[in-house]
Amino acid sequence: VDSPQKQETIKETTIALDTLDENSTPEKVLEELLLGNQRFVTNKPESRNQDYIRLQEVAKEQKPLVSIMSCADSRVPIEIIFDRGFGDLFVVRDAGNIATPEEIGSLEYGTYVLGSKLLMVLGHEKCGAVKAAINRVNKDDSEKYYTDTIKQNVMLQVNNINASPVLHDLVEQGKLKIVGAYYSLTTGEVSMIS
């Protein structure tokens, strides 16, 4: 049973990224997400929405303003690297961040139904799934080729996701932005890929 004190501090809204709301632009949502990564990189996390009170706020519904397609790699803890918590991010993960029909369906749910305004495909340094694919078709094991292939895979998945009629329509209406990004395991920094 919740104490009266805990009940009093629960917010009325369950909108994630508390400085934003449903009217925020996808660009503003991206800016706020990257600010969270900068807090992580500079070791100044605010550990937002990671407590019992936030858990209670989102127990009945979720309204994440960001959906992320990421690799399942255990070294890429999405909520931590963006300094976020319960209900902030709708995360879909698989090895190599591959946008299969099932993953795209989940991302459609995160955007069309839950209302995410930003959809990020996040690749990462030293991705084992990409390395395994490279080893099957190419013996070039240079670090540059490896990194370039990881980034090319991210943009391929962005294109695959954007081919979804549901997601493409949201982009065309200005309700959604789809971006590709790269996470450095060495520095913790997320950089945009164009």
Coordinates of N, CA and C in Angstrom, one line a residue, residues 11-157:
K11 N 2.9 12.6 -10.3 CA 2.5 13.6 -11.2 C 1.2 13.1 -11.9
E12 N 0.4 14.1 -12.4 CA -0.8 13.8 -13.1 C -0.4 13.2 -14.5
T13 N 0.7 13.7 -15.1 CA 1.0 13.3 -16.4 C 2.0 12.1 -16.4
T14 N 2.0 11.3 -17.5 CA 3.0 10.3 -17.7 C 3.9 10.6 -18.9
I15 N 3.8 11.8 -19.4 CA 4.6 12.2 -20.5 C 6.1 12.0 -20.1
A16 N 6.8 11.4 -21.0 CA 8.3 11.2 -20.7 C 9.0 12.5 -21.1
L17 N 10.3 12.5 -20.7 CA 11.1 13.7 -20.9 C 10.4 14.9 -20.4
D18 N 10.4 15.1 -19.1 CA 9.6 16.0 -18.4 C 9.6 17.5 -18.8
T19 N 10.6 17.9 -19.6 CA 10.7 19.3 -20.0 C 9.9 19.4 -21.3
L20 N 9.4 18.4 -21.8 CA 8.7 18.4 -23.1 C 7.2 18.0 -22.9
D21 N 6.4 18.1 -24.0 CA 5.0 17.6 -24.0 C 4.6 17.2 -25.4
E22 N 3.3 16.8 -25.5 CA 2.9 16.3 -26.8 C 3.0 17.3 -28.0
N23 N 3.2 18.6 -27.7 CA 3.3 19.6 -28.7 C 4.8 19.9 -29.1
S24 N 5.7 19.3 -28.4 CA 7.1 19.5 -28.7 C 7.4 18.9 -30.1
T25 N 8.3 19.6 -30.8 CA 8.7 19.1 -32.1 C 9.7 18.0 -32.0
P26 N 9.7 17.1 -33.1 CA 10.7 16.1 -33.1 C 12.2 16.6 -32.9
E27 N 12.5 17.7 -33.4 CA 13.8 18.3 -33.3 C 14.1 18.6 -31.8
K28 N 13.1 19.2 -31.1 CA 13.3 19.5 -29.7 C 13.5 18.2 -28.9
V29 N 12.8 17.2 -29.2 CA 12.9 15.9 -28.5 C 14.3 15.3 -28.8
L30 N 14.8 15.4 -30.0 CA 16.2 14.9 -30.3 C 17.2 15.7 -29.5
E31 N 17.0 17.0 -29.4 CA 17.9 17.9 -28.7 C 18.0 17.5 -27.2
E32 N 16.8 17.3 -26.6 CA 16.7 16.9 -25.2 C 17.3 15.5 -25.0
L33 N 17.1 14.6 -25.9 CA 17.7 13.2 -25.8 C 19.2 13.3 -25.8
L34 N 19.8 14.1 -26.7 CA 21.2 14.3 -26.8 C 21.8 15.0 -25.6
L35 N 21.1 15.9 -25.0 CA 21.5 16.5 -23.7 C 21.7 15.5 -22.6
G36 N 20.8 14.5 -22.6 CA 20.9 13.4 -21.6 C 22.2 12.6 -21.8
N37 N 22.5 12.4 -23.1 CA 23.8 11.7 -23.4 C 25.0 12.5 -23.0
Q38 N 24.9 13.8 -23.1 CA 26.0 14.7 -22.7 C 26.2 14.6 -21.2
R39 N 25.1 14.6 -20.5 CA 25.1 14.4 -19.0 C 25.8 13.1 -18.6
F40 N 25.5 12.0 -19.4 CA 26.1 10.8 -19.1 C 27.6 10.8 -19.4
V41 N 28.0 11.4 -20.6 CA 29.4 11.4 -21.0 C 30.2 12.3 -20.0
T42 N 29.7 13.3 -19.5 CA 30.4 14.2 -18.6 C 30.3 13.8 -17.1
N43 N 29.7 12.6 -16.9 CA 29.5 12.0 -15.6 C 28.7 13.0 -14.7
K44 N 27.7 13.6 -15.2 CA 26.8 14.5 -14.4 C 25.3 14.0 -14.6
P45 N 25.1 12.7 -14.4 CA 23.7 12.3 -14.6 C 22.7 12.9 -13.6
E46 N 21.5 13.1 -14.0 CA 20.5 13.5 -13.1 C 19.6 12.3 -12.7
S47 N 19.9 11.2 -13.3 CA 19.1 9.9 -13.0 C 17.6 10.2 -13.0
R48 N 17.2 10.8 -14.0 CA 15.8 11.2 -14.1 C 14.9 9.9 -14.2
N49 N 13.8 10.0 -13.6 CA 12.7 9.0 -13.7 C 13.1 7.6 -13.4
Q50 N 14.0 7.5 -12.4 CA 14.5 6.1 -12.0 C 14.2 5.7 -10.6
D51 N 13.1 6.3 -10.1 CA 12.7 6.0 -8.7 C 11.3 5.4 -8.7
Y52 N 10.9 5.0 -7.5 CA 9.7 4.3 -7.2 C 8.5 5.2 -7.6
I53 N 8.6 6.5 -7.4 CA 7.5 7.4 -7.7 C 7.3 7.4 -9.2
R54 N 8.3 7.4 -10.0 CA 8.2 7.4 -11.5 C 7.6 6.1 -11.9
L55 N 8.0 5.0 -11.3 CA 7.4 3.7 -11.6 C 5.9 3.7 -11.4
Q56 N 5.4 4.3 -10.4 CA 4.0 4.5 -10.1 C 3.3 5.4 -11.1
E57 N 4.0 6.4 -11.6 CA 3.4 7.3 -12.6 C 3.1 6.6 -13.9
V58 N 4.0 5.7 -14.3 CA 3.8 5.1 -15.6 C 3.2 3.7 -15.5
A59 N 2.8 3.3 -14.3 CA 2.3 1.9 -14.2 C 1.0 1.7 -15.0
K60 N 0.2 2.8 -15.2 CA -1.1 2.6 -15.9 C -1.0 2.9 -17.4
E61 N 0.0 3.7 -17.8 CA 0.1 4.0 -19.2 C 1.5 4.6 -19.5
Q62 N 1.9 4.5 -20.7 CA 3.2 5.1 -21.1 C 3.0 6.0 -22.3
K63 N 3.8 7.1 -22.3 CA 3.8 8.0 -23.4 C 5.2 8.4 -23.8
P64 N 6.1 7.5 -24.2 CA 7.5 7.8 -24.5 C 7.5 8.7 -25.7
L65 N 8.3 9.8 -25.6 CA 8.5 10.6 -26.8 C 9.6 10.2 -27.7
V66 N 10.3 9.1 -27.3 CA 11.4 8.6 -28.1 C 11.2 7.1 -28.3
S67 N 11.3 6.6 -29.5 CA 11.5 5.1 -29.8 C 12.9 4.9 -30.3
I68 N 13.5 3.8 -29.8 CA 14.9 3.6 -30.2 C 15.0 2.1 -30.7
M69 N 15.6 1.9 -31.9 CA 15.9 0.6 -32.4 C 17.4 0.5 -32.1
S70 N 17.8 -0.5 -31.3 CA 19.2 -0.6 -30.9 C 19.6 -2.1 -30.9
C71 N 20.9 -2.3 -30.9 CA 21.5 -3.6 -30.8 C 21.2 -4.1 -29.4
A72 N 21.2 -5.5 -29.3 CA 20.9 -6.1 -28.0 C 22.2 -6.2 -27.1
D73 N 23.3 -5.7 -27.6 CA 24.6 -5.7 -26.9 C 24.5 -5.2 -25.5
S74 N 25.0 -6.0 -24.5 CA 24.8 -5.6 -23.1 C 25.6 -4.4 -22.7
R75 N 26.5 -4.0 -23.6 CA 27.3 -2.8 -23.3 C 26.7 -1.5 -23.8
V76 N 25.4 -1.6 -24.2 CA 24.7 -0.4 -24.7 C 23.4 -0.3 -23.9
P77 N 23.5 0.1 -22.7 CA 22.3 0.3 -21.8 C 21.5 1.6 -22.2
I78 N 20.5 1.5 -23.0 CA 19.9 2.7 -23.6 C 19.5 3.7 -22.6
E79 N 18.7 3.3 -21.6 CA 18.2 4.3 -20.6 C 19.4 5.0 -19.9
I80 N 20.5 4.3 -19.6 CA 21.6 4.9 -18.9 C 22.4 5.9 -19.8
I81 N 22.7 5.5 -21.0 CA 23.5 6.4 -21.9 C 22.8 7.7 -22.2
F82 N 21.4 7.7 -22.1 CA 20.7 8.9 -22.4 C 20.1 9.5 -21.1
D83 N 20.6 9.0 -19.9 CA 20.2 9.6 -18.6 C 18.7 9.6 -18.5
R84 N 18.1 8.5 -18.7 CA 16.6 8.4 -18.7 C 16.2 7.3 -17.8
G85 N 14.8 7.1 -17.6 CA 14.4 6.1 -16.8 C 13.0 5.5 -17.2
F86 N 12.2 5.1 -16.3 CA 10.9 4.4 -16.5 C 10.1 5.3 -17.4
G87 N 9.6 4.7 -18.5 CA 8.6 5.4 -19.3 C 9.1 6.4 -20.3
D88 N 10.4 6.7 -20.3 CA 11.0 7.7 -21.1 C 11.2 7.2 -22.6
L89 N 11.7 6.0 -22.7 CA 12.1 5.5 -24.0 C 11.4 4.2 -24.3
F90 N 10.9 4.1 -25.6 CA 10.3 2.8 -26.1 C 11.5 2.1 -26.9
V91 N 12.0 1.0 -26.4 CA 13.2 0.5 -26.9 C 12.9 -0.9 -27.5
V92 N 13.4 -1.1 -28.8 CA 13.3 -2.3 -29.5 C 14.8 -2.7 -29.8
R93 N 15.1 -4.0 -29.4 CA 16.5 -4.4 -29.5 C 16.6 -5.8 -30.2
D94 N 17.6 -5.9 -31.0 CA 18.0 -7.2 -31.5 C 19.5 -7.1 -31.9
A95 N 20.1 -8.2 -32.2 CA 21.6 -8.2 -32.5 C 21.7 -7.5 -33.9
G96 N 22.6 -6.5 -33.9 CA 22.9 -5.8 -35.1 C 21.8 -4.7 -35.4
N97 N 20.9 -4.4 -34.5 CA 19.8 -3.4 -34.8 C 19.2 -3.6 -36.2
I98 N 18.7 -4.8 -36.5 CA 18.2 -5.1 -37.8 C 16.7 -4.8 -37.7
A99 N 16.2 -4.0 -38.7 CA 14.7 -3.7 -38.7 C 14.0 -4.7 -39.5
T100 N 13.7 -5.8 -38.8 CA 12.8 -6.9 -39.4 C 11.4 -6.4 -39.4
P101 N 10.5 -7.1 -40.1 CA 9.1 -6.7 -40.0 C 8.5 -6.7 -38.6
E102 N 9.0 -7.6 -37.7 CA 8.5 -7.6 -36.3 C 9.0 -6.4 -35.6
E103 N 10.2 -6.0 -35.8 CA 10.8 -4.8 -35.1 C 10.1 -3.6 -35.6
I104 N 9.9 -3.5 -37.0 CA 9.2 -2.3 -37.5 C 7.8 -2.2 -37.0
G105 N 7.1 -3.4 -36.8 CA 5.8 -3.4 -36.2 C 5.8 -2.8 -34.8
S106 N 6.8 -3.2 -34.0 CA 6.9 -2.6 -32.7 C 7.2 -1.1 -32.7
L107 N 8.0 -0.7 -33.7 CA 8.3 0.8 -33.8 C 7.1 1.5 -34.2
E108 N 6.2 0.9 -35.1 CA 5.0 1.5 -35.5 C 4.1 1.7 -34.2
Y109 N 4.1 0.7 -33.4 CA 3.3 0.8 -32.1 C 3.8 2.0 -31.3
G110 N 5.2 2.0 -31.1 CA 5.8 3.1 -30.3 C 5.5 4.5 -30.8
T111 N 5.4 4.6 -32.1 CA 5.2 6.0 -32.7 C 3.7 6.3 -32.9
Y112 N 3.1 5.4 -33.6 CA 1.7 5.7 -34.0 C 0.7 5.6 -32.8
V113 N 0.9 4.6 -32.0 CA 0.0 4.4 -30.9 C 0.4 5.1 -29.6
L114 N 1.7 5.0 -29.3 CA 2.2 5.6 -28.0 C 2.6 7.1 -28.2
G115 N 2.9 7.5 -29.4 CA 3.1 8.9 -29.7 C 4.5 9.4 -29.7
S116 N 5.5 8.5 -29.8 CA 6.9 8.9 -29.9 C 7.0 9.9 -31.1
K117 N 7.8 10.9 -30.9 CA 8.0 11.9 -32.0 C 9.4 11.7 -32.6
L118 N 10.3 10.9 -32.0 CA 11.6 10.7 -32.5 C 11.8 9.2 -32.5
L119 N 12.3 8.7 -33.7 CA 12.7 7.3 -33.8 C 14.2 7.3 -34.2
M120 N 15.0 6.7 -33.3 CA 16.4 6.6 -33.5 C 16.9 5.2 -33.8
V121 N 17.7 5.0 -34.8 CA 18.3 3.7 -35.0 C 19.7 3.9 -34.5
L122 N 20.1 3.1 -33.4 CA 21.4 3.3 -32.8 C 22.3 2.2 -33.0
G123 N 23.4 2.3 -33.8 CA 24.4 1.4 -33.9 C 25.5 1.7 -32.9
H124 N 26.5 0.8 -32.8 CA 27.5 1.0 -31.8 C 28.9 0.4 -32.2
E125 N 29.9 1.0 -31.6 CA 31.3 0.6 -31.8 C 31.4 -0.9 -31.5
K126 N 32.2 -1.6 -32.2 CA 32.5 -3.0 -32.0 C 31.3 -3.9 -32.0
C127 N 30.4 -3.6 -32.8 CA 29.1 -4.5 -32.9 C 29.5 -5.9 -33.4
G128 N 29.3 -6.9 -32.5 CA 29.6 -8.3 -32.9 C 28.8 -8.8 -34.0
A129 N 27.5 -8.4 -34.1 CA 26.7 -8.9 -35.2 C 27.2 -8.4 -36.6
V130 N 27.6 -7.2 -36.6 CA 28.1 -6.6 -37.9 C 29.5 -7.3 -38.2
K131 N 30.3 -7.5 -37.2 CA 31.6 -8.2 -37.4 C 31.4 -9.6 -37.9
A132 N 30.4 -10.3 -37.4 CA 30.2 -11.6 -37.9 C 29.7 -11.6 -39.4
A133 N 28.9 -10.6 -39.7 CA 28.5 -10.5 -41.1 C 29.7 -10.2 -42.0
I134 N 30.5 -9.3 -41.6 CA 31.7 -8.9 -42.4 C 32.6 -10.1 -42.6
N135 N 32.8 -10.9 -41.5 CA 33.7 -12.1 -41.7 C 33.2 -13.1 -42.6
R136 N 31.9 -13.1 -42.8 CA 31.3 -14.1 -43.8 C 31.5 -13.7 -45.2
V137 N 31.6 -12.4 -45.5 CA 31.6 -12.0 -46.9 C 32.9 -11.2 -47.3
N138 N 33.7 -10.8 -46.3 CA 34.8 -9.9 -46.6 C 35.9 -10.1 -45.6
K139 N 37.1 -10.2 -46.0 CA 38.2 -10.4 -45.0 C 38.9 -9.1 -44.6
D140 N 38.4 -8.0 -45.1 CA 38.9 -6.7 -44.6 C 38.6 -6.5 -43.2
D141 N 39.6 -6.6 -42.3 CA 39.3 -6.4 -40.9 C 39.9 -5.1 -40.3
S142 N 40.1 -4.1 -41.2 CA 40.5 -2.8 -40.7 C 39.5 -2.2 -39.8
E143 N 39.9 -1.4 -38.9 CA 39.0 -0.7 -37.9 C 38.1 0.3 -38.7
K144 N 38.6 0.9 -39.7 CA 37.9 1.9 -40.5 C 36.7 1.2 -41.2
Y145 N 37.1 0.1 -41.9 CA 36.0 -0.6 -42.6 C 34.9 -1.1 -41.7
Y146 N 35.3 -1.6 -40.6 CA 34.4 -2.1 -39.6 C 33.5 -1.0 -39.1
T147 N 34.0 0.1 -38.7 CA 33.2 1.3 -38.3 C 32.3 1.8 -39.4
D148 N 32.8 1.9 -40.6 CA 32.0 2.4 -41.7 C 30.9 1.4 -42.0
T149 N 31.1 0.1 -41.9 CA 30.0 -0.8 -42.1 C 29.0 -0.8 -41.1
I150 N 29.3 -0.5 -39.8 CA 28.4 -0.4 -38.7 C 27.5 0.8 -39.0
K151 N 28.1 1.9 -39.5 CA 27.3 3.2 -39.8 C 26.4 3.0 -41.0
Q152 N 27.0 2.3 -42.0 CA 26.2 2.0 -43.2 C 24.9 1.1 -42.8
N153 N 25.2 0.2 -41.9 CA 24.0 -0.7 -41.5 C 23.0 0.2 -40.8
V154 N 23.4 1.1 -40.0 CA 22.4 2.0 -39.3 C 21.6 2.7 -40.4
M155 N 22.2 3.3 -41.4 CA 21.5 4.1 -42.4 C 20.6 3.1 -43.3
L156 N 21.0 1.9 -43.5 CA 20.2 0.9 -44.2 C 18.9 0.6 -43.4
Q157 N 19.1 0.5 -42.1 CA 17.9 0.3 -41.2 C 17.0 1.5 -41.2

